[in-house]
Amino acid sequence: MIGSRLSPRGALIWQATPKATFKALYGRAHRSPNSYERDYGDGISQVANPGLRSEFIDTAELVADYLAQPTLNLRANVYAWDMYHLIALGVDPLSGLSQYQQNSGKVLARGAELSLDKTWDWGARLRGSFGIQNAEQQNSHLPNSPYYLGKLNISLPIPLITGLRAGYELQYYGKRKTLDGSNTDSYVLSNLNLVTNIPQVKGLEASLSIYNLFNENYLHPAADTNWQNTFWQPGRTVRFRMDYRF
């Protein structure tokens, strides 16, 4: 039976000037094991673990917001996350079968991020961010955790066609550690999205998206349940979608 859990949250906010705001944030959250992780066992590939407990995270963050212009917001933040009692797939020492278990090693994440958000009266919007982070467990950097992350996104209306908007996204991922201790290469992805309302049908919206626009070749680290060390990711992908809202 899963008992009650306390998840406190708190914030101190200081508006130093009409344009500058500073925040100090703290929070604790938990995730209880789901029924598959705790109760599933077929005696062939996996055994249950009814004693599995919740995993926790403590977060602390300092944020500075600066409204440089009425339509331009700049933000800087630093954060520290402590994660413990993490639930991970392991091996039952009695049966030798797979079993979800409590990971005894605390995970520590430390990072900083700069971001901006700019809008224009004619309908365009620019958003960007760049972050530096380090996540480690028992003094070893976590696999599949990039050191650097960046994103740039611009959205604007197409003036020649009523209701049509175009969005372009640029994503940067730094190197990531794999299970054998090597690192994947950093890479840059571009995504293009066109969205328009269908005037003949109220509530109908059509979109055309091109992911990995320049057909970048890149790898993701594999999990410890895979025999491969890395996986090649999809190249250029095109998706057409229609949504109806009522």
Short mmCIF file of C-alpha atoms in Angstrom, two decimals:
data_model
loop_
_atom_site.label_atom_id
_atom_site.label_comp_id
_atom_site.label_asym_id
_atom_site.label_seq_id
_atom_site.Cartn_x
_atom_site.Cartn_y
_atom_site.Cartn_z
CA MET A 1 0.00 0.00 0.00
CA ILE A 2 1.34 3.45 -0.93
CA GLY A 3 1.27 5.97 1.94
CA SER A 4 0.83 9.73 1.81
CA ARG A 5 3.65 11.96 0.61
CA LEU A 6 4.47 15.59 1.38
CA SER A 7 5.38 17.81 -1.60
CA PRO A 8 6.05 21.36 -0.32
CA ARG A 9 6.59 24.27 -2.69
CA GLY A 10 7.61 27.84 -1.98
CA ALA A 11 8.66 31.01 -3.76
CA LEU A 12 10.09 34.41 -2.87
CA ILE A 13 9.48 37.07 -5.54
CA TRP A 14 11.02 40.54 -5.53
CA GLN A 15 10.14 43.13 -8.14
CA ALA A 16 13.22 45.30 -7.78
CA THR A 17 12.20 47.75 -10.53
CA PRO A 18 9.29 47.95 -12.97
CA LYS A 19 11.49 46.04 -15.43
CA ALA A 20 13.46 43.64 -13.17
CA THR A 21 12.04 40.75 -11.15
CA PHE A 22 13.96 38.19 -9.08
CA LYS A 23 12.62 34.84 -7.87
CA ALA A 24 13.87 32.16 -5.47
CA LEU A 25 11.97 28.89 -5.92
CA TYR A 26 11.96 25.61 -4.02
CA GLY A 27 9.91 22.48 -4.53
CA ARG A 28 9.74 18.78 -3.73
CA ALA A 29 7.92 16.27 -5.90
CA HIS A 30 7.56 12.50 -5.97
CA ARG A 31 6.45 9.75 -8.31
CA SER A 32 4.97 6.56 -6.97
CA PRO A 33 5.79 3.32 -8.79
CA ASN A 34 3.12 2.29 -11.25
CA SER A 35 1.46 -1.11 -11.12
CA TYR A 36 3.71 -2.53 -13.85
CA GLU A 37 6.89 -1.55 -12.02
CA ARG A 38 5.66 -2.71 -8.62
CA ASP A 39 3.29 -5.64 -9.24
CA TYR A 40 4.00 -7.23 -12.63
CA GLY A 41 5.75 -10.58 -12.59
CA ASP A 42 5.39 -13.46 -15.03
CA GLY A 43 8.09 -15.66 -13.54
CA ILE A 44 9.78 -15.84 -16.93
CA SER A 45 11.17 -12.42 -17.73
CA GLN A 46 10.31 -10.28 -14.71
CA VAL A 47 9.43 -10.57 -11.01
CA ALA A 48 7.34 -8.13 -8.98
CA ASN A 49 8.68 -5.86 -6.23
CA PRO A 50 5.78 -5.03 -3.84
CA GLY A 51 8.18 -3.12 -1.55
CA LEU A 52 9.04 -0.53 -4.21
CA ARG A 53 8.77 3.04 -2.87
CA SER A 54 8.33 6.46 -4.43
CA GLU A 55 11.17 8.36 -6.07
CA PHE A 56 11.77 11.99 -5.07
CA ILE A 57 13.23 15.20 -6.41
CA ASP A 58 14.20 18.39 -4.56
CA THR A 59 14.53 21.48 -6.76
CA ALA A 60 15.98 24.92 -6.07
CA GLU A 61 16.09 27.71 -8.65
CA LEU A 62 17.10 31.37 -8.86
CA VAL A 63 15.51 33.37 -11.69
CA ALA A 64 16.10 36.90 -12.95
CA ASP A 65 13.63 38.42 -15.44
CA TYR A 66 14.32 41.69 -17.24
CA LEU A 67 11.76 43.42 -19.45
CA ALA A 68 14.18 45.27 -21.71
CA GLN A 69 11.30 46.48 -23.91
CA PRO A 70 7.54 46.03 -23.67
CA THR A 71 7.92 43.28 -26.28
CA LEU A 72 11.31 41.85 -25.22
CA ASN A 73 11.83 39.73 -22.11
CA LEU A 74 15.24 38.39 -21.04
CA ARG A 75 15.69 35.67 -18.44
CA ALA A 76 18.61 34.06 -16.62
CA ASN A 77 18.29 31.20 -14.18
CA VAL A 78 20.45 28.74 -12.27
CA TYR A 79 19.14 25.55 -10.74
CA ALA A 80 20.04 22.57 -8.59
CA TRP A 81 18.10 19.31 -8.60
CA ASP A 82 18.65 16.39 -6.20
CA MET A 83 16.94 13.14 -7.20
CA TYR A 84 16.95 10.06 -5.00
CA HIS A 85 15.35 6.63 -4.59
CA LEU A 86 15.05 6.52 -8.38
CA ILE A 87 13.20 3.54 -9.82
CA ALA A 88 15.29 1.63 -12.35
CA LEU A 89 15.19 -1.79 -14.00
CA GLY A 90 17.62 -4.15 -12.27
CA VAL A 91 18.13 -7.86 -11.60
CA ASP A 92 16.50 -9.81 -8.78
CA PRO A 93 19.35 -11.53 -6.86
CA LEU A 94 17.24 -14.60 -6.05
CA SER A 95 15.71 -15.43 -9.42
CA GLY A 96 18.13 -13.66 -11.76
CA LEU A 97 15.15 -12.13 -13.59
CA SER A 98 14.49 -8.48 -14.34
CA GLN A 99 12.98 -6.46 -11.50
CA TYR A 100 12.30 -2.78 -10.92
CA GLN A 101 14.33 -1.67 -7.93
CA GLN A 102 15.24 1.42 -5.92
CA ASN A 103 18.48 2.98 -7.09
CA SER A 104 20.57 3.85 -4.04
CA GLY A 105 22.76 6.45 -5.75
CA LYS A 106 21.52 10.06 -5.62
CA VAL A 107 21.44 11.95 -8.93
CA LEU A 108 22.63 15.56 -8.82
CA ALA A 109 21.88 18.03 -11.62
CA ARG A 110 23.30 21.55 -11.78
CA GLY A 111 22.75 24.01 -14.59
CA ALA A 112 22.16 27.51 -15.91
CA GLU A 113 20.11 28.89 -18.78
CA LEU A 114 19.74 32.17 -20.69
CA SER A 115 16.60 32.86 -22.73
CA LEU A 116 14.80 35.60 -24.62
CA ASP A 117 11.28 36.17 -25.92
CA LYS A 118 10.60 38.92 -28.48
CA THR A 119 7.35 39.79 -30.27
CA TRP A 120 6.51 42.29 -32.99
CA ASP A 121 3.28 44.18 -33.60
CA TRP A 122 2.95 42.67 -37.07
CA GLY A 123 2.63 39.16 -35.60
CA ALA A 124 6.13 37.69 -35.52
CA ARG A 125 7.66 36.07 -32.43
CA LEU A 126 11.25 35.05 -31.67
CA ARG A 127 12.22 32.77 -28.79
CA GLY A 128 15.64 31.41 -27.94
CA SER A 129 17.49 29.72 -25.10
CA PHE A 130 20.88 28.20 -24.31
CA GLY A 131 21.59 26.00 -21.33
CA ILE A 132 24.62 24.41 -19.68
CA GLN A 133 24.06 21.46 -17.36
CA ASN A 134 25.83 18.65 -15.57
CA ALA A 135 23.97 15.60 -14.24
CA GLU A 136 25.93 12.97 -12.34
CA GLN A 137 25.51 9.96 -10.11
CA GLN A 138 28.23 8.76 -7.78
CA ASN A 139 30.67 11.29 -9.32
CA SER A 140 30.04 9.96 -12.84
CA HIS A 141 28.23 11.90 -15.56
CA LEU A 142 24.87 10.36 -16.45
CA PRO A 143 24.50 8.65 -19.82
CA ASN A 144 22.22 10.33 -22.37
CA SER A 145 22.48 13.70 -20.61
CA PRO A 146 23.79 16.50 -22.86
CA TYR A 147 26.13 19.14 -21.46
CA TYR A 148 24.73 21.86 -23.74
CA LEU A 149 21.25 22.54 -25.13
CA GLY A 150 20.16 25.38 -27.40
CA LYS A 151 16.96 26.33 -29.17
CA LEU A 152 15.91 29.13 -31.51
CA ASN A 153 12.34 29.45 -32.74
CA ILE A 154 10.76 32.08 -35.00
CA SER A 155 7.12 32.24 -36.02
CA LEU A 156 5.67 34.78 -38.46
CA PRO A 157 2.64 35.31 -40.67
CA ILE A 158 2.99 34.95 -44.43
CA PRO A 159 1.64 38.27 -45.76
CA LEU A 160 0.62 37.01 -49.21
CA ILE A 161 -1.72 34.28 -47.88
CA THR A 162 -4.36 35.10 -45.27
CA GLY A 163 -4.16 32.90 -42.15
CA LEU A 164 -0.90 31.18 -43.09
CA ARG A 165 1.94 31.14 -40.55
CA ALA A 166 5.43 29.74 -40.87
CA GLY A 167 7.57 28.53 -38.02
CA TYR A 168 11.26 27.64 -38.09
CA GLU A 169 13.04 25.90 -35.22
CA LEU A 170 16.75 25.35 -34.73
CA GLN A 171 17.85 22.89 -32.03
CA TYR A 172 21.37 22.25 -30.75
CA TYR A 173 22.31 19.19 -28.68
CA GLY A 174 25.75 18.80 -27.18
CA LYS A 175 27.60 15.52 -26.84
CA ARG A 176 26.09 12.78 -24.70
CA LYS A 177 27.73 9.98 -22.82
CA THR A 178 26.88 6.41 -23.85
CA LEU A 179 26.88 3.24 -21.76
CA ASP A 180 30.37 2.20 -22.92
CA GLY A 181 31.81 5.57 -21.80
CA SER A 182 32.17 7.12 -25.27
CA ASN A 183 30.27 10.22 -26.40
CA THR A 184 27.94 10.86 -29.29
CA ASP A 185 28.71 13.86 -31.50
CA SER A 186 26.88 17.12 -31.00
CA TYR A 187 24.36 17.99 -33.71
CA VAL A 188 21.99 20.68 -34.98
CA LEU A 189 18.43 20.00 -36.17
CA SER A 190 16.13 22.25 -38.20
CA ASN A 191 12.35 21.94 -38.31
CA LEU A 192 9.94 23.87 -40.55
CA ASN A 193 6.22 24.15 -39.93
CA LEU A 194 3.44 25.77 -42.01
CA VAL A 195 -0.01 26.21 -40.45
CA THR A 196 -3.20 27.68 -41.89
CA ASN A 197 -6.90 27.81 -41.14
CA ILE A 198 -9.28 26.47 -43.79
CA PRO A 199 -11.73 29.37 -44.33
CA GLN A 200 -14.37 27.15 -45.92
CA VAL A 201 -14.72 25.05 -42.72
CA LYS A 202 -14.83 26.81 -39.36
CA GLY A 203 -12.47 25.21 -36.84
CA LEU A 204 -10.44 23.27 -39.43
CA GLU A 205 -6.67 23.75 -39.42
CA ALA A 206 -4.07 22.21 -41.73
CA SER A 207 -0.33 21.97 -41.12
CA LEU A 208 2.69 20.76 -43.06
CA SER A 209 5.82 19.97 -41.04
CA ILE A 210 9.30 19.02 -42.19
CA TYR A 211 11.45 17.61 -39.40
CA ASN A 212 15.23 17.38 -39.70
CA LEU A 213 15.00 19.70 -42.68
CA PHE A 214 18.64 19.32 -43.76
CA ASN A 215 18.72 15.53 -43.23
CA GLU A 216 21.26 15.58 -40.39
CA ASN A 217 22.80 12.21 -39.42
CA TYR A 218 22.88 11.86 -35.65
CA LEU A 219 22.85 9.24 -32.90
CA HIS A 220 21.03 8.73 -29.60
CA PRO A 221 22.59 6.66 -26.77
CA ALA A 222 20.87 3.31 -26.19
CA ALA A 223 19.43 2.07 -22.90
CA ASP A 224 20.95 -0.73 -20.87
CA THR A 225 18.21 -3.06 -22.14
CA ASN A 226 19.54 -2.75 -25.72
CA TRP A 227 22.51 -4.62 -27.11
CA GLN A 228 23.46 -1.62 -29.26
CA ASN A 229 25.42 1.27 -27.80
CA THR A 230 23.77 3.94 -29.99
CA PHE A 231 20.86 4.26 -32.43
CA TRP A 232 20.73 6.19 -35.69
CA GLN A 233 17.81 8.62 -35.71
CA PRO A 234 15.35 9.35 -38.57
CA GLY A 235 16.41 11.62 -41.39
CA ARG A 236 14.20 14.18 -43.08
CA THR A 237 10.56 13.48 -42.24
CA VAL A 238 7.45 15.14 -43.71
CA ARG A 239 4.09 15.17 -41.91
CA PHE A 240 0.73 16.55 -43.07
CA ARG A 241 -1.89 17.02 -40.38
CA MET A 242 -5.45 18.32 -40.15
CA ASP A 243 -7.14 19.33 -36.87
CA TYR A 244 -10.81 20.14 -36.35
CA ARG A 245 -11.82 22.04 -33.22
CA PHE A 246 -15.42 22.38 -32.11
#
